[in-house]
Short mmCIF file of C-alpha atoms and ligand atoms in Angstrom, two decimals:
data_model
loop_
_atom_site.label_atom_id
_atom_site.label_comp_id
_atom_site.label_asym_id
_atom_site.label_seq_id
_atom_site.Cartn_x
_atom_site.Cartn_y
_atom_site.Cartn_z
CA UNK U 1 -9.14 1.16 13.35
CA UNK U 2 -11.07 2.24 10.29
CA UNK U 3 -10.61 5.93 10.77
CA UNK U 4 -7.54 8.05 10.39
CA UNK U 5 -5.38 8.06 13.53
CA UNK U 6 -3.96 11.53 14.17
CA UNK U 7 -1.40 12.49 16.75
CA UNK U 8 -2.74 12.20 20.22
CA UNK U 9 -0.03 14.66 21.18
CA UNK U 10 -1.23 18.27 21.10
CA UNK U 11 2.23 19.85 21.18
CA UNK U 12 3.71 21.51 18.08
CA UNK U 13 4.81 19.17 15.33
CA UNK U 14 8.46 18.63 14.42
CA UNK U 15 7.98 19.72 10.84
CA UNK U 16 5.09 21.46 9.15
CA UNK U 17 4.65 18.91 6.43
CA UNK U 18 3.23 15.73 7.81
CA UNK U 19 3.84 12.46 5.96
CA UNK U 20 0.95 10.11 5.22
CA UNK U 21 1.71 6.56 6.25
CA UNK U 22 -0.49 3.54 5.51
CA UNK U 23 -0.49 1.23 8.51
CA UNK U 24 -1.30 -2.49 8.50
CA UNK U 25 -1.77 -4.01 11.93
CA UNK U 26 -1.27 -7.56 10.68
CA UNK U 27 -2.04 -10.85 12.40
CA UNK U 28 -0.80 -12.82 15.42
CA UNK U 29 1.48 -10.50 17.42
CA UNK U 30 1.07 -7.85 14.69
CA UNK U 31 -1.55 -5.66 16.42
CA UNK U 32 0.38 -5.69 19.75
CA UNK U 33 3.72 -4.67 18.27
CA UNK U 34 2.10 -2.12 15.94
CA UNK U 35 0.27 -0.45 18.83
CA UNK U 36 3.55 -0.31 20.71
CA UNK U 37 5.36 1.22 17.72
CA UNK U 38 2.65 3.83 17.13
CA UNK U 39 2.65 4.81 20.80
CA UNK U 40 6.39 5.44 20.56
CA UNK U 41 6.11 7.34 17.26
CA UNK U 42 3.43 9.56 18.75
CA UNK U 43 5.34 10.11 21.98
CA UNK U 44 8.45 11.08 19.99
CA UNK U 45 6.28 13.48 17.96
CA UNK U 46 6.93 11.93 14.59
CA UNK U 47 5.15 14.10 12.08
CA UNK U 48 3.09 11.43 10.39
CA UNK U 49 -0.60 10.79 9.74
CA UNK U 50 -1.47 7.14 9.99
CA UNK U 51 -3.98 5.63 7.58
CA UNK U 52 -4.93 2.12 8.73
CA UNK U 53 -5.56 -0.53 6.10
CA UNK U 54 -6.77 -4.09 6.42
CA UNK U 55 -4.69 -6.89 5.02
CA UNK U 56 -3.84 -10.44 5.83
CA UNK U 57 -5.65 -13.34 7.41
CA UNK U 58 -9.18 -11.88 7.68
CA UNK U 59 -9.09 -10.58 4.11
CA UNK U 60 -7.98 -14.04 2.92
CA UNK U 61 -10.73 -15.73 4.92
CA UNK U 62 -13.29 -13.29 3.51
CA UNK U 63 -12.54 -14.92 0.16
CA UNK U 64 -9.87 -12.62 -1.26
CA UNK U 65 -7.04 -15.04 -2.23
CA UNK U 66 -4.46 -12.25 -2.44
CA UNK U 67 -5.09 -11.03 1.15
CA UNK U 68 -5.53 -7.38 0.14
CA UNK U 69 -8.51 -5.49 -1.26
CA UNK U 70 -8.84 -2.51 -3.59
CA UNK U 71 -9.36 0.07 -0.84
CA UNK U 72 -6.05 -0.94 0.77
CA UNK U 73 -4.29 -0.65 -2.60
CA UNK U 74 -5.82 2.81 -2.98
CA UNK U 75 -4.57 3.94 0.45
CA UNK U 76 -1.05 2.64 -0.27
CA UNK U 77 -1.09 4.41 -3.61
CA UNK U 78 -2.14 7.60 -1.86
CA UNK U 79 0.43 7.38 0.98
CA UNK U 80 3.40 5.79 -0.83
CA UNK U 81 4.77 4.73 2.58
CA UNK U 82 3.57 1.57 4.31
CA UNK U 83 4.36 0.49 7.86
CA UNK U 84 3.35 -3.13 8.08
CA UNK U 85 3.12 -5.66 10.91
CA UNK U 86 3.62 -9.33 10.03
CA UNK U 87 0.67 -11.22 8.62
CA UNK U 88 -0.33 -14.87 8.58
CA UNK U 89 -0.72 -16.55 5.21
CA UNK U 90 -3.31 -19.30 5.68
CA UNK U 91 -2.00 -22.78 4.87
CA UNK U 92 -3.31 -24.46 1.77
CA UNK U 93 -3.37 -24.10 -1.96
CA UNK U 94 -4.79 -21.02 -3.60
CA UNK U 95 -3.56 -18.38 -1.10
CA UNK U 96 -0.78 -16.29 -2.61
CA UNK U 97 1.81 -14.79 -0.24
CA UNK U 98 0.71 -11.20 0.41
CA UNK U 99 4.27 -10.14 1.22
CA UNK U 100 5.52 -11.29 -2.16
CA UNK U 101 2.50 -9.68 -3.88
CA UNK U 102 3.14 -6.33 -2.15
CA UNK U 103 6.86 -6.34 -2.90
CA UNK U 104 6.41 -7.20 -6.56
CA UNK U 105 3.27 -5.18 -7.32
CA UNK U 106 4.75 -2.04 -5.75
CA UNK U 107 8.17 -2.50 -7.37
CA UNK U 108 9.94 -2.73 -3.98
CA UNK U 109 13.12 -4.10 -5.48
CA UNK U 110 15.50 -3.67 -2.51
CA UNK U 111 15.03 -5.39 0.83
CA UNK U 112 17.46 -3.84 3.31
CA UNK U 113 18.05 -5.73 6.57
CA UNK U 114 20.64 -4.28 8.96
CA UNK U 115 21.62 -6.44 11.95
CA UNK U 116 23.95 -5.36 14.75
CA UNK U 117 24.68 -7.37 17.88
CA UNK U 118 24.11 -5.70 21.25
CA UNK U 119 26.43 -7.70 23.47
CA UNK U 120 26.66 -7.85 26.45
CA UNK U 121 23.10 -6.55 26.83
CA UNK U 122 21.62 -9.16 24.50
CA UNK U 123 23.19 -12.60 24.52
CA UNK U 124 24.46 -13.32 21.04
CA UNK U 125 26.49 -15.90 19.17
CA UNK U 126 28.75 -13.06 17.94
CA UNK U 127 29.61 -9.91 19.84
CA UNK U 128 30.87 -7.94 16.86
CA UNK U 129 28.24 -8.38 14.19
CA UNK U 130 27.30 -5.32 12.16
CA UNK U 131 26.01 -6.53 8.83
CA UNK U 132 23.50 -5.24 6.28
CA UNK U 133 21.88 -7.83 4.02
CA UNK U 134 20.58 -6.28 0.81
CA UNK U 135 18.29 -8.77 -0.80
CA UNK U 136 16.80 -8.59 -4.29
CA UNK U 137 13.07 -8.57 -3.69
CA UNK U 138 11.15 -9.16 -6.92
CA UNK U 139 12.71 -11.98 -8.91
CA UNK U 140 14.42 -15.35 -8.60
CA UNK U 141 12.40 -18.39 -7.53
CA UNK U 142 10.02 -15.97 -5.78
CA UNK U 143 8.54 -15.10 -9.16
CA UNK U 144 6.40 -18.06 -8.05
CA UNK U 145 6.03 -19.56 -11.53
CA UNK U 146 5.58 -23.27 -10.93
CA UNK U 147 4.21 -26.11 -13.05
CA UNK U 148 3.68 -29.80 -12.72
CA UNK U 149 4.82 -31.22 -16.06
CA UNK U 150 4.69 -34.96 -15.61
CA UNK U 151 3.57 -37.32 -12.87
CA UNK U 152 7.11 -37.28 -11.46
CA UNK U 153 8.21 -33.71 -12.02
CA UNK U 154 7.26 -30.26 -10.78
CA UNK U 155 9.23 -27.20 -11.76
CA UNK U 156 9.83 -23.68 -10.41
CA UNK U 157 11.18 -21.06 -12.76
CA UNK U 158 14.18 -19.07 -11.53
CA UNK U 159 14.05 -15.68 -13.22
CA UNK U 160 17.05 -13.37 -12.94
CA UNK U 161 17.02 -10.26 -15.12
CA UNK U 162 19.71 -7.78 -16.07
CA UNK U 163 17.60 -4.75 -15.02
CA UNK U 164 16.86 -6.50 -11.70
CA UNK U 165 20.56 -7.23 -11.08
CA UNK U 166 21.64 -3.72 -12.04
CA UNK U 167 19.07 -2.11 -9.70
CA UNK U 168 19.88 -4.18 -6.61
CA UNK U 169 23.64 -4.22 -7.05
CA UNK U 170 23.85 -0.49 -7.70
CA UNK U 171 21.56 0.05 -4.69
CA UNK U 172 23.96 -2.00 -2.52
CA UNK U 173 26.99 0.03 -3.61
CA UNK U 174 25.14 3.34 -3.21
CA UNK U 175 23.93 2.23 0.24
CA UNK U 176 27.51 1.32 1.22
CA UNK U 177 28.76 4.70 -0.02
CA UNK U 178 26.05 6.66 1.80
CA UNK U 179 26.53 4.79 5.08
CA UNK U 180 30.34 4.82 4.88
CA UNK U 181 30.51 1.06 4.69
CA UNK U 182 33.78 -0.36 3.41
CA UNK U 183 32.96 -3.62 1.72
CA UNK U 184 30.22 -5.17 -0.43
CA UNK U 185 30.13 -8.96 -0.75
CA UNK U 186 28.10 -10.57 -3.52
CA UNK U 187 26.84 -14.12 -2.83
CA UNK U 188 25.88 -16.40 -5.72
CA UNK U 189 25.94 -20.02 -6.83
CA UNK U 190 27.30 -19.48 -10.31
CA UNK U 191 29.52 -22.54 -10.27
CA UNK U 192 26.23 -24.39 -10.88
CA UNK U 193 23.77 -21.79 -12.23
CA UNK U 194 26.08 -20.22 -14.76
CA UNK U 195 23.45 -18.20 -16.59
CA UNK U 196 21.20 -16.94 -13.77
CA UNK U 197 23.63 -16.53 -10.88
CA UNK U 198 26.32 -15.96 -13.49
CA UNK U 199 24.47 -12.83 -14.64
CA UNK U 200 24.21 -11.55 -11.05
CA UNK U 201 27.97 -12.07 -10.61
CA UNK U 202 28.78 -10.48 -13.98
CA UNK U 203 26.72 -7.36 -13.26
CA UNK U 204 28.35 -7.14 -9.81
CA UNK U 205 31.81 -7.18 -11.44
CA UNK U 206 30.72 -4.59 -14.02
CA UNK U 207 29.31 -2.15 -11.46
CA UNK U 208 31.98 -2.64 -8.78
CA UNK U 209 34.54 -0.79 -10.92
CA UNK U 210 32.44 2.36 -10.53
CA UNK U 211 33.02 2.20 -6.75
CA UNK U 212 36.82 1.86 -6.36
CA UNK U 213 36.67 3.21 -2.79
CA UNK U 214 34.59 0.18 -1.71
CA UNK U 215 36.14 -3.29 -1.44
CA UNK U 216 34.11 -5.74 -3.51
CA UNK U 217 34.25 -9.51 -3.31
CA UNK U 218 32.16 -12.45 -4.48
CA UNK U 219 31.59 -15.69 -2.60
CA UNK U 220 29.74 -18.89 -3.41
CA UNK U 221 26.60 -18.80 -1.28
CA UNK U 222 27.07 -22.09 0.58
CA UNK U 223 30.53 -21.37 1.97
CA UNK U 224 29.66 -17.65 2.15
CA UNK U 225 26.63 -18.35 4.36
CA UNK U 226 28.71 -20.68 6.56
CA UNK U 227 31.41 -18.02 6.99
CA UNK U 228 28.85 -15.30 7.59
CA UNK U 229 27.36 -17.43 10.38
CA UNK U 230 30.82 -18.10 11.88
CA UNK U 231 32.73 -14.85 11.25
CA UNK U 232 30.18 -12.06 10.71
CA UNK U 233 32.83 -9.47 11.60
CA UNK U 234 34.42 -10.16 8.18
CA UNK U 235 31.27 -8.88 6.44
CA UNK U 236 29.84 -5.43 5.99
CA UNK U 237 27.18 -5.13 3.23
CA UNK U 238 26.07 -8.36 1.55
CA UNK U 239 24.10 -8.25 -1.71
CA UNK U 240 22.36 -11.34 -3.01
CA UNK U 241 19.31 -12.66 -4.79
CA UNK U 242 15.88 -13.20 -3.29
CA UNK U 243 15.95 -16.73 -1.83
CA UNK U 244 19.55 -16.60 -0.58
CA UNK U 245 18.88 -13.18 0.99
CA UNK U 246 15.75 -14.42 2.74
CA UNK U 247 17.67 -17.27 4.35
CA UNK U 248 20.82 -15.26 5.15
CA UNK U 249 18.96 -12.45 6.88
CA UNK U 250 17.09 -14.82 9.22
CA UNK U 251 20.36 -16.58 10.12
CA UNK U 252 22.07 -13.28 10.84
CA UNK U 253 19.12 -11.84 12.82
CA UNK U 254 18.65 -14.96 14.93
CA UNK U 255 22.35 -15.23 15.74
CA UNK U 256 22.37 -11.59 16.83
CA UNK U 257 20.10 -12.58 19.74
CA UNK U 258 16.51 -12.90 18.53
CA UNK U 259 14.64 -12.87 15.27
CA UNK U 260 12.43 -10.31 17.04
CA UNK U 261 15.11 -7.60 16.87
CA UNK U 262 15.64 -6.80 13.19
CA UNK U 263 13.68 -4.36 11.06
CA UNK U 264 13.72 -4.05 7.30
CA UNK U 265 13.01 -1.58 4.54
CA UNK U 266 11.51 -2.66 1.22
CA UNK U 267 12.41 0.14 -1.12
CA UNK U 268 11.19 0.94 -4.63
CA UNK U 269 11.33 3.98 -6.86
CA UNK U 270 7.83 5.16 -5.86
CA UNK U 271 6.78 3.33 -2.70
CA UNK U 272 8.58 2.03 0.39
CA UNK U 273 7.37 -0.51 2.94
CA UNK U 274 8.82 -1.02 6.41
CA UNK U 275 8.37 -4.15 8.51
CA UNK U 276 10.03 -6.42 11.06
CA UNK U 277 11.79 -9.37 9.50
CA UNK U 278 9.99 -11.92 11.68
CA UNK U 279 6.57 -13.44 11.12
CA UNK U 280 3.28 -13.16 13.00
CA UNK U 281 4.43 -15.56 15.78
CA UNK U 282 0.96 -17.04 16.45
CA UNK U 283 2.48 -19.13 19.26
CA UNK U 284 2.90 -16.03 21.45
CA UNK U 285 0.05 -13.84 20.13
CA UNK U 286 -2.25 -11.93 22.55
CA UNK U 287 -0.03 -12.65 25.55
CA UNK U 288 1.71 -9.28 25.83
CA UNK U 289 5.13 -10.97 25.57
CA UNK U 290 6.20 -10.20 21.98
CA UNK U 291 9.30 -8.08 21.45
CA UNK U 292 8.31 -5.02 19.38
CA UNK U 293 11.96 -4.08 18.64
CA UNK U 294 11.95 -5.38 15.04
CA UNK U 295 8.97 -3.20 14.09
CA UNK U 296 10.33 -0.22 16.04
CA UNK U 297 13.62 -0.57 14.12
CA UNK U 298 11.58 -0.71 10.90
CA UNK U 299 9.79 2.51 11.95
CA UNK U 300 13.19 4.14 12.58
CA UNK U 301 14.22 3.18 9.04
CA UNK U 302 10.95 4.71 7.82
CA UNK U 303 11.64 7.98 9.65
CA UNK U 304 15.11 8.14 8.08
CA UNK U 305 13.55 7.46 4.68
CA UNK U 306 11.07 10.35 5.04
CA UNK U 307 13.75 12.69 6.37
CA UNK U 308 12.69 12.90 10.04
CA UNK U 309 16.20 12.19 11.26
CA UNK U 310 15.88 13.78 14.70
CA UNK U 311 12.85 11.67 15.56
CA UNK U 312 14.58 8.56 14.20
CA UNK U 313 17.61 9.24 16.44
CA UNK U 314 15.43 9.95 19.44
CA UNK U 315 13.54 6.65 19.14
CA UNK U 316 16.54 4.48 18.26
CA UNK U 317 18.66 5.86 21.08
CA UNK U 318 15.86 5.43 23.63
CA UNK U 319 15.40 1.84 22.43
CA UNK U 320 19.12 1.13 22.82
CA UNK U 321 19.14 2.74 26.27
CA UNK U 322 16.19 0.61 27.36
CA UNK U 323 17.99 -2.54 26.28
CA UNK U 324 21.20 -1.32 27.94
CA UNK U 325 19.27 -0.69 31.15
CA UNK U 326 18.42 -4.39 31.19
CA UNK U 327 14.69 -3.99 30.59
CA UNK U 328 14.03 -6.98 28.39
CA UNK U 329 11.18 -8.93 26.83
CA UNK U 330 11.18 -12.70 27.33
CA UNK U 331 13.01 -13.54 24.08
CA UNK U 332 16.17 -11.62 25.10
CA UNK U 333 15.87 -11.92 28.90
CA UNK U 334 18.99 -13.45 30.52
CA UNK U 335 18.88 -14.55 34.12
CA UNK U 336 21.58 -12.76 36.12
CA UNK U 337 22.21 -10.12 33.48
CA UNK U 338 18.85 -8.60 32.57
CA UNK U 339 17.39 -6.33 35.26
CA UNK U 340 13.70 -6.68 34.56
CA UNK U 341 11.59 -9.05 32.48
CA UNK U 342 8.74 -7.06 30.94
CA UNK U 343 5.84 -7.54 28.58
CA UNK U 344 5.30 -5.66 25.32
CA UNK U 345 3.41 -2.80 26.98
CA UNK U 346 5.95 -2.15 29.76
CA UNK U 347 8.84 -2.39 27.31
CA UNK U 348 7.09 0.26 25.21
CA UNK U 349 6.56 2.47 28.25
CA UNK U 350 10.24 2.12 29.21
CA UNK U 351 11.28 3.33 25.75
CA UNK U 352 8.89 6.30 25.94
CA UNK U 353 10.35 7.25 29.33
CA UNK U 354 13.85 7.25 27.80
CA UNK U 355 13.05 9.42 24.76
CA UNK U 356 15.78 12.09 24.75
CA UNK U 357 18.37 9.79 26.37
CA UNK U 358 21.24 8.07 24.59
CA UNK U 359 22.86 4.69 25.14
CA UNK U 360 25.95 4.79 27.36
CA UNK U 361 27.89 2.01 25.65
CA UNK U 362 26.03 0.79 22.59
CA UNK U 363 26.65 2.79 19.43
CA UNK U 364 24.11 5.62 19.28
CA UNK U 365 22.38 6.45 16.02
CA UNK U 366 24.02 9.57 14.73
CA UNK U 367 22.78 10.73 11.37
CA UNK U 368 23.73 13.84 9.50
CA UNK U 369 22.24 14.23 6.06
CA UNK U 370 20.78 11.08 4.67
CA UNK U 371 20.24 11.51 0.94
CA UNK U 372 17.97 9.36 -1.20
CA UNK U 373 19.44 6.61 -3.31
CA UNK U 374 18.35 7.02 -6.89
CA UNK U 375 18.89 4.35 -9.49
CA UNK U 376 19.26 5.31 -13.17
CA UNK U 377 16.67 4.00 -15.60
CA UNK U 378 17.71 0.79 -17.30
CA UNK U 379 18.80 1.15 -20.93
CA UNK U 380 18.45 -2.07 -22.88
CA UNK U 381 21.37 -2.58 -25.30
CA UNK U 382 20.71 -3.95 -28.78
CA UNK U 383 21.97 -7.49 -29.21
CA UNK U 384 21.85 -9.87 -32.19
CA UNK U 385 19.62 -12.83 -31.31
CA UNK U 386 19.93 -16.01 -33.36
CA UNK U 387 17.81 -19.17 -33.08
CA UNK U 388 20.12 -22.21 -33.13
CA UNK U 389 17.97 -25.10 -31.89
CA UNK U 390 15.33 -26.22 -29.42
CA UNK U 391 15.03 -28.25 -26.20
CA UNK U 392 11.82 -30.30 -26.25
CA UNK U 393 10.69 -31.75 -22.92
CA UNK U 394 8.74 -34.99 -23.24
CA UNK U 395 6.58 -36.88 -20.76
CA UNK U 396 7.62 -40.45 -21.53
CA UNK U 397 6.86 -43.31 -19.21
CA UNK U 398 9.67 -45.64 -20.32
CA UNK U 399 12.95 -45.94 -18.46
CA UNK U 400 15.33 -46.90 -21.26
CA UNK U 401 17.07 -43.80 -22.60
CA UNK U 402 18.46 -45.72 -25.56
CA UNK U 403 14.94 -46.69 -26.64
CA UNK U 404 13.58 -43.14 -26.69
CA UNK U 405 16.86 -41.78 -28.10
CA UNK U 406 16.86 -44.23 -31.01
CA UNK U 407 13.20 -43.47 -31.75
CA UNK U 408 13.84 -39.73 -31.87
CA UNK U 409 16.94 -40.23 -34.04
CA UNK U 410 14.69 -41.86 -36.62
CA UNK U 411 12.80 -38.58 -37.21
CA UNK U 412 14.65 -37.98 -40.46
CA UNK U 413 12.05 -36.09 -42.50
CA UNK U 414 12.54 -32.84 -40.54
CA UNK U 415 15.26 -30.18 -40.54
CA UNK U 416 16.18 -31.06 -36.91
CA UNK U 417 18.47 -33.72 -35.51
CA UNK U 418 18.62 -35.04 -31.98
CA UNK U 419 21.83 -33.87 -30.27
CA UNK U 420 21.30 -35.43 -26.87
CA UNK U 421 18.78 -36.29 -24.16
CA UNK U 422 19.14 -35.37 -20.50
CA UNK U 423 17.10 -36.47 -17.51
CA UNK U 424 17.13 -34.04 -14.58
CA UNK U 425 19.97 -32.26 -16.38
CA UNK U 426 22.30 -35.25 -16.80
CA UNK U 427 23.04 -36.62 -20.26
CA UNK U 428 21.48 -40.06 -20.72
CA UNK U 429 21.66 -40.33 -24.54
CA UNK U 430 23.85 -41.01 -26.40
CA UNK U 431 26.12 -42.97 -24.10
CA UNK U 432 24.56 -42.30 -20.72
CA UNK U 433 25.71 -43.91 -17.50
CA UNK U 434 23.84 -47.10 -16.63
CA UNK U 435 23.49 -45.99 -13.00
CA UNK U 436 21.66 -42.70 -13.73
CA UNK U 437 18.13 -42.70 -12.34
CA UNK U 438 15.58 -41.54 -14.90
CA UNK U 439 12.21 -39.90 -14.25
CA UNK U 440 9.39 -39.50 -16.80
CA UNK U 441 10.70 -36.02 -17.83
CA UNK U 442 13.08 -36.11 -20.81
CA UNK U 443 14.83 -33.02 -22.18
CA UNK U 444 15.62 -33.65 -25.87
CA UNK U 445 17.96 -31.18 -27.56
CA UNK U 446 17.48 -30.70 -31.30
CA UNK U 447 19.84 -28.74 -33.56
CA UNK U 448 19.59 -28.08 -37.33
CA UNK U 449 20.16 -31.17 -39.44
CA UNK U 450 23.29 -29.67 -40.95
CA UNK U 451 25.45 -27.36 -38.86
CA UNK U 452 25.56 -24.67 -41.53
CA UNK U 453 21.78 -24.55 -42.15
CA UNK U 454 19.72 -21.72 -40.76
CA UNK U 455 17.23 -22.79 -38.06
CA UNK U 456 13.80 -21.16 -38.03
CA UNK U 457 10.48 -21.25 -36.19
CA UNK U 458 9.04 -23.17 -39.16
CA UNK U 459 11.58 -25.94 -38.42
CA UNK U 460 10.33 -26.00 -34.84
CA UNK U 461 6.69 -26.30 -35.91
CA UNK U 462 7.63 -29.09 -38.30
CA UNK U 463 9.49 -30.92 -35.51
CA UNK U 464 6.60 -30.55 -33.05
CA UNK U 465 4.19 -31.86 -35.68
CA UNK U 466 6.42 -34.90 -36.30
CA UNK U 467 6.67 -35.56 -32.55
CA UNK U 468 2.90 -35.31 -32.17
CA UNK U 469 2.37 -37.72 -35.06
CA UNK U 470 4.98 -40.06 -33.56
CA UNK U 471 2.89 -40.25 -30.36
CA UNK U 472 5.21 -38.18 -28.15
CA UNK U 473 3.77 -35.98 -25.37
CA UNK U 474 5.54 -32.59 -25.54
CA UNK U 475 5.15 -30.86 -22.15
CA UNK U 476 7.37 -27.85 -22.74
CA UNK U 477 9.87 -26.34 -25.14
CA UNK U 478 12.75 -23.91 -24.73
CA UNK U 479 14.21 -22.24 -27.80
CA UNK U 480 18.01 -22.15 -27.94
CA UNK U 481 19.50 -18.79 -28.85
CA UNK U 482 22.84 -17.14 -29.31
CA UNK U 483 23.06 -13.48 -28.24
CA UNK U 484 25.78 -11.56 -30.04
CA UNK U 485 27.31 -14.93 -30.89
CA UNK U 486 27.38 -16.15 -27.27
CA UNK U 487 25.54 -19.29 -26.18
CA UNK U 488 22.39 -18.37 -24.25
CA UNK U 489 21.69 -21.79 -22.74
CA UNK U 490 23.49 -24.26 -20.51
CA UNK U 491 25.10 -27.47 -21.67
CA UNK U 492 23.75 -30.74 -20.30
CA UNK U 493 25.91 -32.32 -17.58
CA UNK U 494 28.15 -34.66 -19.56
CA UNK U 495 27.19 -33.09 -22.95
P1 NAD F 1 7.86 -16.33 13.11
O1 NAD F 1 8.94 -15.36 12.79
O2 NAD F 1 6.50 -15.79 13.24
O3 NAD F 1 8.23 -17.09 14.48
C1 NAD F 1 9.42 -17.85 14.64
C2 NAD F 1 9.76 -17.94 16.13
O4 NAD F 1 10.26 -16.68 16.57
C3 NAD F 1 8.55 -18.27 17.01
O5 NAD F 1 8.96 -19.07 18.06
C4 NAD F 1 8.11 -16.91 17.55
O6 NAD F 1 7.48 -16.97 18.80
C5 NAD F 1 9.45 -16.17 17.63
N1 NAD F 1 9.27 -14.73 17.40
C6 NAD F 1 9.02 -14.12 16.21
N2 NAD F 1 8.89 -12.81 16.38
C7 NAD F 1 9.04 -12.57 17.70
C8 NAD F 1 9.00 -11.39 18.47
N3 NAD F 1 8.78 -10.18 17.92
N4 NAD F 1 9.19 -11.49 19.80
C9 NAD F 1 9.43 -12.69 20.37
N5 NAD F 1 9.49 -13.84 19.68
C10 NAD F 1 9.28 -13.79 18.35
O7 NAD F 1 7.93 -17.44 11.97
P2 NAD F 1 6.91 -18.62 11.63
O8 NAD F 1 6.42 -19.24 12.89
O9 NAD F 1 7.62 -19.45 10.63
O10 NAD F 1 5.71 -17.93 10.87
C11 NAD F 1 4.46 -17.61 11.47
C12 NAD F 1 3.57 -16.93 10.45
O11 NAD F 1 4.18 -15.71 10.04
C13 NAD F 1 3.34 -17.74 9.17
O12 NAD F 1 1.98 -17.63 8.80
C14 NAD F 1 4.21 -17.06 8.13
O13 NAD F 1 3.67 -17.19 6.83
C15 NAD F 1 4.13 -15.62 8.62
N6 NAD F 1 5.26 -14.77 8.19
C16 NAD F 1 4.96 -13.48 7.88
C17 NAD F 1 5.97 -12.61 7.54
C18 NAD F 1 5.61 -11.20 7.20
O14 NAD F 1 4.45 -10.82 7.28
N7 NAD F 1 6.56 -10.36 6.78
C19 NAD F 1 7.32 -13.04 7.52
C20 NAD F 1 7.59 -14.36 7.88
C21 NAD F 1 6.56 -15.23 8.23
#
């Protein structure tokens, strides 16, 4: 697989300009479903040149902790399109998720996951599901910035940025417009995370006014996910942040019949990567039983992306016809309904034999002119930023909040005064609740000694020095700012 794979088909190509595609065969069922997909692409005369790259398990085990080497990066850079089978991230510390690395390094900010049920041909929880999950792909808890700060406490940083929100939310609206979708639902948890999820919600509200023809609504993620699982017909396009989108799309794909059915596009301004949403399924690897549909659907999305619409239609419609004809892999086989239970290879062959046919009942893919979604460059506005205090996080092994609070209140020779202490976000000083459980991680909020005094970085250094001399173990600080006069930090629960 180290050499360039060209078309085995000697007939004339669909278009004169062939598109270079980097291909990763992946791990587990990856090689089987990729071979199936490439056979179909070749049989349908997709005008692409495949450039195989190595990534995943073997690269990790060869000692590369990121699972990808420089020659693979070079090929991706050269091709700008990547068709990728699932890979296995070895268990254990030190191995970074290759999928997250690829998405973030290549700026693939939008993860697009369409799911449509195929009842009665595929048994499904819902017969009328036709949903597209558009998941932010680079930020949120998946920034992967984690620290252990005390014996008791580990932390993961949730990063949500305005440019990130603007890109993904505008992408969702533009996607809805292009695909004649009627509604975009934003899912957040901003009743709790008022700054991070609050920003996502705010940007959604700001941008939605530019798309009056599309219904826009926002739901809290917990009840939204529950309703999406129960009444998917009420949803059309859903836009959400990274972690919520990851979970939602698996729920939706699995309830459509099998996690093996859905494909996804990871889209950036320069590069795009196409993959099935499922993993490498090591439990069924090398048995010729995996369903290649998810990767084939991803390849169809790739063909649409590179403008080979006729080939995309041909493959998608043959796939639908195969499923309609009851030729099913084990994961979607239903006794009494399916006609034939087949392995990966025979399923592939059945699709190839149906190239040129359309489904009789399922909705055929019918594309006209698919444009490209382009997102304007982010323009950062100028805001007035004012330092108004500091949160100092201490590792303190006591369990009496009054004791540590009184000690910190006695730091009188500095231009900072203790406003409050929280433990896991709940106020414990002054006047905490006697039932609150306290860990060894204390967030101590200091403000200027007098409300009308200016607070500066020198005051912070002076405070940290006094804490050090007082024997306190500072594990982290967060400056408190106002932006254009608005508070840029959350209040403690009970503050
Ligand atoms: P998985 O998606 O691989 O498997 C979950 C279940 O679904 C298994 O029972 C499996 O047999 C079944 N399944 C998945 N795809 C199928 C298909 N095409 N046909 C039939 N059945 C299918 O999830 P997992 O078991 O949690 O993860 C296995 C490995 O995959 C892990 O190493 C994980 O890190 C990796 N993973 C990779 C990706 C990716 O590369 N994009 C995504 C998710 C998980």
